[in-house]
Amino acid sequence: MSYNFKAEMNKPERLAPGHRMCAGCGGTIAVRAVLRALHEGDKAVIGNATGCLEVSTFMYPYTSYEDSYIHNAFENAGATMGGVETAYNVLKRKGKIKDDYKFITFGGDGGTYDIGFQSLSGAMERNHDFVYVCYDNGAYMNTGIQRSSATPMYADTTTTPVGSQSNGKMQNRKDLASIIAAHDVPYVGQSTLLGNFKDLHTKAEKAIYTEGACFLNVMAPCPRGWRYPTEDIMEICKLGVETCYWPLFEVDHGKWILNYEPKKKLPIEDFLRPQGRFKHLFKKGNEDLIVQFQEEVDRRWEELQFKCSR
């Protein structure tokens, strides 16, 4: 699959401007990048779990999407699109639908890692032919920046507030991409918003045009929840990759592939320092918290390298 940045950027947008997402929202950038991977002329049905993306791109009866669109509840995005894909196959077999369609569902980490995990797991296990894309901003941003199981350790959120009795969230974040890969689905990819979007575009195109259930996990920073200057989003994503907090990898029909290995792995402080949600970690006396964070990143990175070397 070749990638031509200029040609891809000149494609008509499938997510129209005029939505109400925050300036610099990583979720919006991720959605536009994924939808650009659809080939020109191909039709799609877009699903969307409740969350920031849904409330800001859809107000009945209007939507920002150029393709067919379905909003569903927090907990059933996977089940809804699985049902749509099944109905499509039945109608196509009966000759009532002639056109070919692709099926793509978007959900935030709250509606994917947590509330919607059961229906997502079921849809993956049944191997419905659709792509589930999680735009992972690491918290329930739409309802006030509450912690989710995607929230990293020691992050300051409204339900894990930092104070004299708390250092933020105490648990490690869930490794959802590995969990979905354990469902033995055809394709899983982990990416983020980097440079010319080649990594994300390539993985999105592969997921969309691979038969069967596919999953993309995209780190999509939230300036408001992560508390960094809006214009620094690409730098934040780059630091997530270069520190190995958010490695780029894919699992293609069971084969683990590491897409990028930093020449010089940066310390996790470089990723944490620009974000206001971690500012307490840099106060005197909290050095051991950063050490613990680094140890967890190193453990997961070594585990990923091992999986990809087999």
Coordinates of C-alpha atoms in Angstrom, one line a residue:
M1 CA 0.0 0.0 0.0
S2 CA 1.6 3.3 -1.1
Y3 CA 1.1 6.6 0.6
N4 CA 1.0 10.0 -1.1
F5 CA 0.5 12.7 1.5
K6 CA -0.5 15.4 -1.0
A7 CA -3.0 13.1 -2.7
E8 CA -4.6 11.9 0.6
M9 CA -4.9 15.5 1.9
N10 CA -6.7 16.6 -1.3
K11 CA -9.4 14.0 -0.9
P12 CA -12.9 15.4 0.0
E13 CA -13.4 15.4 3.7
R14 CA -15.8 12.8 5.0
L15 CA -16.1 14.6 8.4
A16 CA -17.4 18.0 7.4
P17 CA -16.2 21.2 9.0
G18 CA -18.5 23.1 11.3
H19 CA -18.7 20.5 14.1
R20 CA -18.3 21.6 17.7
M21 CA -15.2 19.7 18.8
C22 CA -12.6 21.6 20.8
A23 CA -9.9 23.4 18.9
G24 CA -6.9 21.0 18.5
C25 CA -8.9 17.9 19.5
G26 CA -7.0 14.8 18.9
G27 CA -10.2 12.8 18.3
T28 CA -11.3 14.9 15.4
I29 CA -7.8 14.6 13.8
A30 CA -7.8 10.9 14.2
V31 CA -11.3 10.5 12.7
R32 CA -10.4 12.5 9.6
A33 CA -7.2 10.6 9.2
V34 CA -8.9 7.2 9.4
L35 CA -11.7 8.2 7.0
R36 CA -9.2 9.4 4.4
A37 CA -8.0 5.7 4.2
L38 CA -11.4 4.9 2.5
H39 CA -10.8 4.7 -1.2
E40 CA -12.5 7.3 -3.3
G41 CA -16.0 6.3 -4.4
D42 CA -16.4 3.7 -1.6
K43 CA -19.4 4.0 0.6
A44 CA -19.4 3.6 4.3
V45 CA -21.6 3.3 7.4
I46 CA -20.1 5.2 10.4
G47 CA -21.1 4.2 13.9
N48 CA -20.4 6.3 17.0
A49 CA -20.6 5.5 20.7
T50 CA -21.8 8.3 23.0
G51 CA -18.9 10.7 23.9
C52 CA -17.2 13.9 22.9
L53 CA -17.2 12.9 19.2
E54 CA -20.9 12.1 19.2
V55 CA -22.2 15.1 21.0
S56 CA -20.1 17.4 18.9
T57 CA -20.7 16.0 15.4
F58 CA -24.3 15.0 15.7
M59 CA -27.5 16.9 16.7
Y60 CA -30.6 15.2 15.4
P61 CA -31.4 15.3 12.5
Y62 CA -28.0 16.8 11.5
T63 CA -24.6 15.2 11.4
S64 CA -21.1 16.3 10.3
Y65 CA -20.5 13.0 8.5
E66 CA -20.8 12.7 4.7
D67 CA -21.5 9.0 5.0
S68 CA -24.4 7.1 6.6
Y69 CA -24.2 7.6 10.3
I70 CA -25.6 5.8 13.4
H71 CA -25.3 7.1 17.0
N72 CA -25.8 4.5 19.6
A73 CA -25.5 4.3 23.4
F74 CA -22.2 4.2 25.3
E75 CA -22.3 0.5 25.8
N76 CA -23.3 -1.0 22.5
A77 CA -21.3 0.5 19.6
G78 CA -19.8 -2.9 18.8
A79 CA -23.1 -4.7 18.9
T80 CA -24.8 -2.1 16.8
M81 CA -22.3 -2.2 14.0
G82 CA -22.2 -6.0 14.1
G83 CA -26.0 -6.0 13.6
V84 CA -25.7 -3.5 10.7
E85 CA -23.1 -5.6 9.0
T86 CA -25.2 -8.7 9.4
A87 CA -28.3 -7.1 8.0
Y88 CA -26.3 -5.7 5.1
N89 CA -25.1 -9.2 4.2
V90 CA -28.6 -10.6 4.4
L91 CA -30.0 -7.9 2.2
K92 CA -27.1 -8.2 -0.3
R93 CA -27.7 -11.9 -0.5
K94 CA -31.4 -11.3 -1.3
G95 CA -30.4 -8.8 -4.0
K96 CA -32.1 -5.8 -2.2
I97 CA -28.7 -3.9 -1.9
K98 CA -26.4 -3.7 -4.9
D99 CA -23.7 -1.3 -3.6
D100 CA -20.7 -2.3 -1.5
Y101 CA -20.2 -0.7 1.9
K102 CA -17.5 -0.6 4.5
F103 CA -18.4 -0.4 8.2
I104 CA -16.4 1.7 10.7
T105 CA -17.3 2.5 14.4
F106 CA -15.6 5.2 16.5
G107 CA -15.6 5.3 20.3
G108 CA -13.6 7.1 23.0
D109 CA -11.8 5.1 25.7
G110 CA -14.7 5.4 28.1
G111 CA -17.1 3.8 25.6
T112 CA -14.4 1.3 24.5
Y113 CA -12.1 0.2 27.3
D114 CA -14.9 0.3 29.9
I115 CA -18.7 0.7 29.3
G116 CA -18.7 -0.7 25.7
F117 CA -16.1 -3.4 26.3
Q118 CA -18.6 -6.3 26.5
S119 CA -20.3 -5.6 23.1
L120 CA -16.9 -4.9 21.5
S121 CA -15.5 -8.2 22.8
G122 CA -18.6 -10.0 21.5
A123 CA -18.3 -8.4 18.0
M124 CA -14.6 -9.2 17.8
E125 CA -15.2 -12.8 18.8
R126 CA -18.0 -13.2 16.2
N127 CA -15.6 -11.7 13.6
H128 CA -18.0 -9.2 12.1
D129 CA -16.5 -7.5 9.0
F130 CA -16.0 -4.0 10.4
V131 CA -13.4 -1.8 11.9
Y132 CA -13.7 -0.5 15.5
V133 CA -11.6 2.7 16.1
C134 CA -10.9 3.9 19.6
Y135 CA -9.8 7.5 19.9
D136 CA -8.0 7.1 23.2
N137 CA -7.7 10.4 25.1
G138 CA -7.3 8.7 28.4
A139 CA -10.4 9.7 30.4
Y140 CA -14.1 10.5 30.2
M141 CA -13.5 13.9 28.8
N142 CA -17.0 14.6 27.7
T143 CA -18.5 14.5 31.2
G144 CA -15.7 16.2 33.1
I145 CA -12.4 14.5 32.8
Q146 CA -13.1 11.4 35.0
R147 CA -10.6 8.5 35.1
S148 CA -11.1 5.5 32.8
S149 CA -9.2 2.3 32.6
A150 CA -7.2 4.0 29.8
T151 CA -6.0 6.7 32.2
P152 CA -2.3 6.3 32.9
M153 CA -1.0 5.8 36.4
Y154 CA -0.7 9.0 38.6
A155 CA -2.8 11.1 36.2
D156 CA -4.8 13.9 37.9
T157 CA -8.5 13.6 37.0
T158 CA -11.7 14.9 38.6
T159 CA -12.3 11.5 40.2
T160 CA -8.6 10.8 41.0
P161 CA -7.7 14.4 42.2
V162 CA -4.1 15.1 43.3
G163 CA -3.9 16.4 46.9
S164 CA -2.4 15.7 50.3
Q165 CA -3.9 12.2 50.4
S166 CA -3.6 11.3 46.7
N167 CA -1.1 11.2 43.9
G168 CA -3.7 10.7 41.2
K169 CA -4.9 7.5 39.7
M170 CA -3.2 4.5 41.4
Q171 CA -3.7 1.8 38.7
N172 CA -1.8 1.2 35.5
R173 CA -3.7 1.8 32.2
K174 CA -5.3 -1.2 30.5
D175 CA -3.4 -2.6 27.4
L176 CA -6.5 -2.8 25.2
A177 CA -4.8 -3.5 21.9
S178 CA -3.2 -6.6 23.3
I179 CA -6.5 -7.7 24.8
I180 CA -8.3 -7.4 21.5
A181 CA -5.4 -9.2 19.8
A182 CA -6.0 -12.1 22.2
H183 CA -9.5 -12.4 20.5
D184 CA -7.6 -13.8 17.5
V185 CA -9.0 -11.2 15.1
P186 CA -7.5 -10.6 11.6
Y187 CA -5.9 -7.3 12.4
V188 CA -5.1 -4.9 15.3
G189 CA -3.1 -1.7 15.0
Q190 CA -1.9 0.9 17.5
S191 CA -1.0 4.3 16.2
T192 CA -1.2 8.0 17.0
L193 CA -1.1 11.4 15.2
L194 CA 2.4 11.7 13.8
G195 CA 4.1 13.8 11.1
N196 CA 2.4 13.1 7.8
F197 CA 0.0 10.5 9.2
K198 CA 1.6 7.7 7.2
D199 CA 1.5 5.2 10.1
L200 CA -2.1 5.9 10.9
H201 CA -3.2 6.0 7.3
T202 CA -1.5 2.7 6.4
K203 CA -3.0 0.9 9.4
A204 CA -6.5 2.4 8.8
E205 CA -6.4 1.3 5.2
K206 CA -5.2 -2.2 6.1
A207 CA -8.0 -2.5 8.8
I208 CA -10.7 -1.2 6.4
Y209 CA -9.8 -3.5 3.6
T210 CA -9.0 -6.7 5.6
E211 CA -11.9 -9.0 5.8
G212 CA -13.2 -9.7 9.3
A213 CA -13.1 -7.8 12.6
C214 CA -10.4 -5.3 12.9
F215 CA -9.4 -2.8 15.7
L216 CA -7.4 0.4 15.8
N217 CA -6.3 2.1 19.0
V218 CA -5.3 5.7 18.3
M219 CA -3.8 7.9 21.0
A220 CA -5.7 11.2 20.5
P221 CA -4.5 13.8 23.1
C222 CA -7.1 16.1 24.7
P223 CA -5.6 19.6 25.4
R224 CA -8.2 20.3 28.0
G225 CA -7.9 17.0 29.9
W226 CA -4.1 16.6 29.5
R227 CA -3.5 20.3 30.1
Y228 CA -1.0 21.3 27.5
P229 CA -1.0 24.1 24.9
T230 CA -3.2 23.2 22.0
E231 CA -0.6 23.7 19.3
D232 CA 1.7 21.1 21.0
I233 CA -0.4 18.1 20.1
M234 CA 1.9 16.6 17.5
E235 CA 4.9 17.0 19.9
I236 CA 3.0 15.3 22.6
C237 CA 2.2 12.4 20.3
K238 CA 5.9 12.2 19.2
L239 CA 7.1 12.1 22.8
G240 CA 4.6 9.3 23.6
V241 CA 6.2 7.2 20.8
E242 CA 9.8 8.2 21.5
T243 CA 9.5 7.3 25.2
C244 CA 7.8 4.0 24.3
Y245 CA 4.8 5.0 26.4
W246 CA 2.7 4.5 23.2
P247 CA 4.6 2.2 20.9
L248 CA 3.6 1.7 17.3
F249 CA 2.8 -1.9 16.5
E250 CA 0.3 -4.1 14.7
V251 CA -0.9 -7.7 15.0
D252 CA -1.6 -9.0 11.5
H253 CA -3.3 -12.4 11.5
G254 CA -1.5 -13.3 14.7
K255 CA 1.9 -12.0 13.7
W256 CA 3.2 -9.2 16.1
I257 CA 5.0 -6.5 14.2
L258 CA 6.9 -3.6 15.8
N259 CA 6.6 -0.6 13.3
Y260 CA 9.0 1.7 15.0
E261 CA 11.8 1.5 17.5
P262 CA 13.4 4.7 18.7
K263 CA 17.1 5.0 18.1
K264 CA 17.5 6.5 21.5
K265 CA 14.6 5.8 23.9
L266 CA 13.7 9.0 25.8
P267 CA 13.0 9.0 29.5
I268 CA 9.3 9.0 30.4
E269 CA 9.8 12.5 32.1
D270 CA 9.9 14.0 28.6
F271 CA 6.4 12.8 27.9
L272 CA 5.0 13.6 31.3
R273 CA 6.5 17.1 31.9
P274 CA 4.6 19.0 29.2
Q275 CA 1.2 17.8 30.6
G276 CA -0.4 19.6 33.5
R277 CA -2.1 16.4 34.7
F278 CA 1.3 15.2 35.8
K279 CA 2.8 18.4 37.2
H280 CA 2.7 17.0 40.8
L281 CA 5.2 14.2 39.8
F282 CA 7.9 16.9 39.5
K283 CA 7.5 18.2 43.0
K284 CA 10.3 17.4 45.5
G285 CA 9.7 14.1 47.2
N286 CA 7.8 12.5 44.3
E287 CA 10.9 11.2 42.4
D288 CA 10.0 7.6 43.2
L289 CA 6.6 8.0 41.4
I290 CA 8.4 8.8 38.1
V291 CA 10.7 5.8 38.7
Q292 CA 7.7 3.6 39.1
F293 CA 6.1 5.0 35.9
Q294 CA 9.4 4.4 34.0
E295 CA 9.6 0.8 35.3
E296 CA 6.1 0.1 34.0
V297 CA 6.8 1.6 30.6
D298 CA 10.0 -0.4 30.4
R299 CA 8.3 -3.7 31.4
R300 CA 5.6 -3.3 28.7
W301 CA 8.1 -2.2 26.1
E302 CA 10.3 -5.3 26.7
E303 CA 7.2 -7.5 26.6
L304 CA 6.2 -6.0 23.3
Q305 CA 9.7 -6.5 21.9
F306 CA 9.6 -10.1 22.9
K307 CA 6.2 -10.7 21.2
C308 CA 7.4 -9.0 18.0
S309 CA 10.7 -11.0 17.9
R310 CA 9.1 -14.4 18.0

